[in-house]
Coordinates of C-alpha atoms and ligand atoms in Angstrom, one line a residue:
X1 CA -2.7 0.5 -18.4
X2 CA -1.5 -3.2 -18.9
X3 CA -4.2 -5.3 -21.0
X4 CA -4.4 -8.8 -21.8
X5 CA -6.2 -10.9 -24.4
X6 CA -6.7 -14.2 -23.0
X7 CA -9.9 -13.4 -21.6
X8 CA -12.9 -14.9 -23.5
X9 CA -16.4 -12.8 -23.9
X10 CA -19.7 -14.4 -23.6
X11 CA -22.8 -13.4 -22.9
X12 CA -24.6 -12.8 -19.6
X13 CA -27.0 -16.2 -19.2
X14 CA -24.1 -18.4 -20.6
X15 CA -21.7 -20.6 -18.5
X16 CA -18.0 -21.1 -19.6
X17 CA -15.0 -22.9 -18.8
X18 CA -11.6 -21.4 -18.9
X19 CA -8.8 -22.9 -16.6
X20 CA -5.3 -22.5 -17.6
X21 CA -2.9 -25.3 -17.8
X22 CA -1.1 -24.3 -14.8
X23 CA -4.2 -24.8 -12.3
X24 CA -4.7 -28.1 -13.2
X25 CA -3.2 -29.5 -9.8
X26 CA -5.1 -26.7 -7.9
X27 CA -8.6 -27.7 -9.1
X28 CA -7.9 -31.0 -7.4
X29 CA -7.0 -29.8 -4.4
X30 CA -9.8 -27.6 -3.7
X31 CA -12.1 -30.8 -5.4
X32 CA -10.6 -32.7 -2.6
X33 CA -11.0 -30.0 0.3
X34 CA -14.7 -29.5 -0.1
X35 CA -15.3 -33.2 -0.9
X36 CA -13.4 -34.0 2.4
X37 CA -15.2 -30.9 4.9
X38 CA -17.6 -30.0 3.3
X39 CA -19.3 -26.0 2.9
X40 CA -17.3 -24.5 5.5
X41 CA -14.0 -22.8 6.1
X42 CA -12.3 -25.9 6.6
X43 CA -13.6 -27.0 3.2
X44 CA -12.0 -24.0 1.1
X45 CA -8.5 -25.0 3.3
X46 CA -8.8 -21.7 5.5
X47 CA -8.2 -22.1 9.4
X48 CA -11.6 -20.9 11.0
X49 CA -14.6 -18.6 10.1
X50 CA -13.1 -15.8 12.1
X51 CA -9.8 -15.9 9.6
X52 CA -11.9 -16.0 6.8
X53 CA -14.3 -13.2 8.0
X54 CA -11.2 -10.7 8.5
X55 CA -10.5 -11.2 5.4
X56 CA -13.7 -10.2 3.9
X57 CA -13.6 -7.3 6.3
X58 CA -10.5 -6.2 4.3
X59 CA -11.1 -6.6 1.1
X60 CA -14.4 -5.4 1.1
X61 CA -12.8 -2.0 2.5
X62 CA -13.3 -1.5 -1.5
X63 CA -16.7 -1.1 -1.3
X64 CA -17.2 0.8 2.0
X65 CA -20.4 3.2 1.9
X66 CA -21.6 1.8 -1.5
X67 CA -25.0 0.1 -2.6
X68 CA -26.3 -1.8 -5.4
X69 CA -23.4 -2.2 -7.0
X70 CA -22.5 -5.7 -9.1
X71 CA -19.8 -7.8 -7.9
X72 CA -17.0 -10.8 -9.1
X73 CA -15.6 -12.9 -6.6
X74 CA -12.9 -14.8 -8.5
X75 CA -11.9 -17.8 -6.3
X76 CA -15.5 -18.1 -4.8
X77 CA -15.5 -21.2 -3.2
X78 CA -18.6 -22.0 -1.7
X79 CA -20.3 -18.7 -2.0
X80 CA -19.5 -17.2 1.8
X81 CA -18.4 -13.8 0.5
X82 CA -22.1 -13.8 -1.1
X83 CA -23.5 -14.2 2.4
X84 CA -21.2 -11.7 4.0
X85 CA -22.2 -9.1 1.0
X86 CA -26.1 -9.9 1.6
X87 CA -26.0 -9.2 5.5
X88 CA -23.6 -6.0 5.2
X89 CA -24.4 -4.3 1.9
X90 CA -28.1 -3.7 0.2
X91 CA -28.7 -4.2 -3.6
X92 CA -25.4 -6.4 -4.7
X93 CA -25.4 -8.6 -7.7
X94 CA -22.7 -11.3 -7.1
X95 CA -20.9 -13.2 -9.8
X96 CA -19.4 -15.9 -8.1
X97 CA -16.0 -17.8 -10.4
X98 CA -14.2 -20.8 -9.2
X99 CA -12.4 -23.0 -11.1
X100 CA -13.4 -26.4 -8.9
X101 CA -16.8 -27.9 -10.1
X102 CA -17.5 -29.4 -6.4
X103 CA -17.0 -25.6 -5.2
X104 CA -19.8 -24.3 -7.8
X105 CA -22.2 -27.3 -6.7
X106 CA -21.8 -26.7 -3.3
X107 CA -22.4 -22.7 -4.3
X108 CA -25.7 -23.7 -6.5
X109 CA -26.5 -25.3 -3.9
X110 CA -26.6 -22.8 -0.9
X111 CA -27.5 -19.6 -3.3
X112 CA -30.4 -20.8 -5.6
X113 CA -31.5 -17.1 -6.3
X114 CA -30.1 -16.6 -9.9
X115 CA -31.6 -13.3 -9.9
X116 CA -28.9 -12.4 -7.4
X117 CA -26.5 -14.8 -7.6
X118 CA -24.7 -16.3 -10.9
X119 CA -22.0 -19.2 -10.4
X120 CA -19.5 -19.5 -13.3
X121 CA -16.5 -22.0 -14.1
X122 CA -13.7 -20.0 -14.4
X123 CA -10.2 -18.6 -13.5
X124 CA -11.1 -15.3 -15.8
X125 CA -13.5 -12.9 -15.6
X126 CA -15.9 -12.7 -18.5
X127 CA -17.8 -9.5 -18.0
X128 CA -17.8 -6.1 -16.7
X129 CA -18.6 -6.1 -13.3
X130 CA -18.2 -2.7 -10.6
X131 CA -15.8 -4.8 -8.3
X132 CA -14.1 -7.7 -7.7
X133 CA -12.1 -9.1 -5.0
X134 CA -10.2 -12.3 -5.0
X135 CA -9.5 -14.2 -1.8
X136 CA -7.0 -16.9 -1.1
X137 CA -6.6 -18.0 -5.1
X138 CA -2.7 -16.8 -5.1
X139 CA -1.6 -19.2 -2.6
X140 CA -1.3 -22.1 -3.5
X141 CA 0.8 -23.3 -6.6
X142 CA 1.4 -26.5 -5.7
X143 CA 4.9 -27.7 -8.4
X144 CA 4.9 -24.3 -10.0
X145 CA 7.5 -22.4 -10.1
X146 CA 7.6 -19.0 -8.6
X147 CA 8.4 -17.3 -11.3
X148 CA 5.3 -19.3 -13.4
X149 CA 3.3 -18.3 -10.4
X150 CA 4.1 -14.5 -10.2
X151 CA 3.4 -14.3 -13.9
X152 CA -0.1 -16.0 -13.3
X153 CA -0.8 -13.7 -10.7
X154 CA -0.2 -10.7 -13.0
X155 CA -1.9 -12.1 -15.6
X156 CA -4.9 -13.1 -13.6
X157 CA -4.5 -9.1 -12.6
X158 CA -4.6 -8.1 -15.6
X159 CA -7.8 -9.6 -16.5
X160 CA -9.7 -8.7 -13.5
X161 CA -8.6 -5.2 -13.8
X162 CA -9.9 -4.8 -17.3
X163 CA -13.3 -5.4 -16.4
X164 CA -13.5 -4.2 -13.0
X165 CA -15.0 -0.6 -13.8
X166 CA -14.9 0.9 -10.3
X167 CA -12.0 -1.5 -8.3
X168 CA -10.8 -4.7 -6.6
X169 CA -9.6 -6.1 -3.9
X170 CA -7.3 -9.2 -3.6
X171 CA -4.8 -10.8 -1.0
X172 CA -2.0 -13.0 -0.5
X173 CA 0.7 -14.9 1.8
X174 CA 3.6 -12.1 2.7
X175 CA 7.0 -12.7 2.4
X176 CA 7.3 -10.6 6.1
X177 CA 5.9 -14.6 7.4
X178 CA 8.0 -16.9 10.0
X179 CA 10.8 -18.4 8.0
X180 CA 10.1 -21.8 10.0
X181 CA 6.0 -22.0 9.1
X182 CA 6.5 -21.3 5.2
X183 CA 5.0 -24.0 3.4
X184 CA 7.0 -25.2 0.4
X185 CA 3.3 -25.6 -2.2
X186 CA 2.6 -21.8 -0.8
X187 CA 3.4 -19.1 -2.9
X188 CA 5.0 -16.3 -0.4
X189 CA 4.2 -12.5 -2.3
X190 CA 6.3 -9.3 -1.6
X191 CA 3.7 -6.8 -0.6
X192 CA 6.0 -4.1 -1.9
X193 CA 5.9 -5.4 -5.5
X194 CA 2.8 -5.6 -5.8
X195 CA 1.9 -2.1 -4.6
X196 CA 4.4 -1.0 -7.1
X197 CA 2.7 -3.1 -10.2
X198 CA -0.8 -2.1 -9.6
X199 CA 0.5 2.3 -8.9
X200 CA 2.0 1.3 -12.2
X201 CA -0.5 -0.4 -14.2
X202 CA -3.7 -0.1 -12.7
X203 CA -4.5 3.5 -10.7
X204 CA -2.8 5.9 -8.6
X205 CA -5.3 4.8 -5.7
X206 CA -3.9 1.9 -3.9
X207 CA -4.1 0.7 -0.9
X208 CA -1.8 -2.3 0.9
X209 CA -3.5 -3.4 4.1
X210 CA -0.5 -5.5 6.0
X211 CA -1.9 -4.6 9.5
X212 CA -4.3 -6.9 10.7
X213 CA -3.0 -10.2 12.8
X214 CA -2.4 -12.7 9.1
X215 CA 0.8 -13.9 7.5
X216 CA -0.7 -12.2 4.3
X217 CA -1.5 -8.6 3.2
X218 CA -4.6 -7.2 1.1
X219 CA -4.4 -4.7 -2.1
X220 CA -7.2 -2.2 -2.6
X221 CA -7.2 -0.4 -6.1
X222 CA -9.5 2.4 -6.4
X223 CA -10.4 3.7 -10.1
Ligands
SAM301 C1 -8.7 -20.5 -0.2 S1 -10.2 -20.8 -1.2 C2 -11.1 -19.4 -0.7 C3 -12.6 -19.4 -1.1 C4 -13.4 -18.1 -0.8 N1 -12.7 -17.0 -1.5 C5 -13.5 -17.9 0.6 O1 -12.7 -17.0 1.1 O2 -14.3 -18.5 1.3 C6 -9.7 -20.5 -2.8 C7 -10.7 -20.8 -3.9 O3 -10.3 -20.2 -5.1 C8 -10.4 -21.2 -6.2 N2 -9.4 -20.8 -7.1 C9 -8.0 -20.9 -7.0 N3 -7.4 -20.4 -8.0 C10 -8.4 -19.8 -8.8 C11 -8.3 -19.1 -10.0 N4 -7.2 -18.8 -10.6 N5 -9.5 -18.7 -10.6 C12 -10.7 -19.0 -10.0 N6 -10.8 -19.7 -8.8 C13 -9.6 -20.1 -8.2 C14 -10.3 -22.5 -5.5 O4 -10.9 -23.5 -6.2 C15 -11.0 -22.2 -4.1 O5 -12.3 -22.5 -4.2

């Protein structure tokens, strides 16, 4: 199994900041999304709620049937997954990472309970956690490359595989979209390369989820 290094260990009460280089420009576009609509689905640049609930209802396949289980959810926003977790699972600790500081204010702000809920600044995850699940923080690269961008999203992999214990979840754009609606800062993913990396790297149980009416497919790894 692939390892990587760059990820920084610090204790459970402390807050840390690691944002690569390359996520520069993506901080301020989500600064400016949630500054400009505020906590809603809107303000984390999705469509609707009902897009961004069936995409929680894929990823969090992963943890069908289980309770009081700890949870990351890299790419946070303003905390909805929290909410969705609270209503439709029983004893979850959330560790909510974003890499926007107007996301993690607006996330303070609506989950005050730190016994349940910890907000961290981060594009890495910095402890072991039973799952994670990532939603919507492959998609946009803004000037990268796609190249740079593949190797981010591997990396970023990488890291939330090694201290995922039980699994994770993430999803992105599919290159199977209407030529005419891709957007040229979107990053467009080949579902089939990534179900090939993480049979490869991560666990023989994988899941790819690209049936359910998105331009974008979901991964489920099982450990
Ligand atoms: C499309 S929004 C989705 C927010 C949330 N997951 C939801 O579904 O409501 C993507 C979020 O991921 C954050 N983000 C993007 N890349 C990230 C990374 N590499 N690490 C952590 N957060 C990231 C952005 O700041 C933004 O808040």
């Amino acid at each position: 199994m692939r390892k990587t290094n760059d990820s920084v260990d610090v204790g459970q009460d402390k807050i840390a900041s690691v944002i690569k280089k390359e996520l520069n420009e993506i901080v301020t576009y989500y600064d400016e999304k949630i500054a400009l609509h505020g906590e809603s689905p809107l303000g984390v640049d999705w469509n609707g709620s009902e897009s961004q609930l069936l995409r929680f209802e894929q990823l969090s396949k992963l943890m069908s049937g289980q309770t009081a289980f700890s949870i990351a959810d890299l790419g946070c926003g303003y905390g909805a997954l929290n909410t969705y977790l609270k209503e439709n699972f029983k004893g979850v600790k959330y560790y909510g990472y974003d890499i926007s500081s107007n996301m993690l204010n607006s996330a303070r702000k609506l989950h005050g309970d730190p016994a349940t809920a910890k907000f961290i600044e981060s594009s890495a995850l910095l402890e072991n956690v039973d799952f994670t699940v990532a939603s919507g923080i492959f998609n946009v690269r803004q000037t990268n490359s796609s190249a740079k961008w593949r190797e981010h999203i591997i990396t970023t992999l990488d890291n939330i595989n090694q201290y995922s214990k039980k699994g994770f979840a993430f999803n992105c754009l599919t290159t199977f979209s209407d030529a005419p609606k891709m957007k040229a800062h979107l990053y467009y993913a080949n579902p089939c390369f990534f179900f090939e990396y993480c049979k490869n790297n991560y666990s023989r149980n994988v899941a790819l989820l690209h049936d359910y009416e998105l331009y974008e497919f979901t991964i489920i790894v099982r450990k």
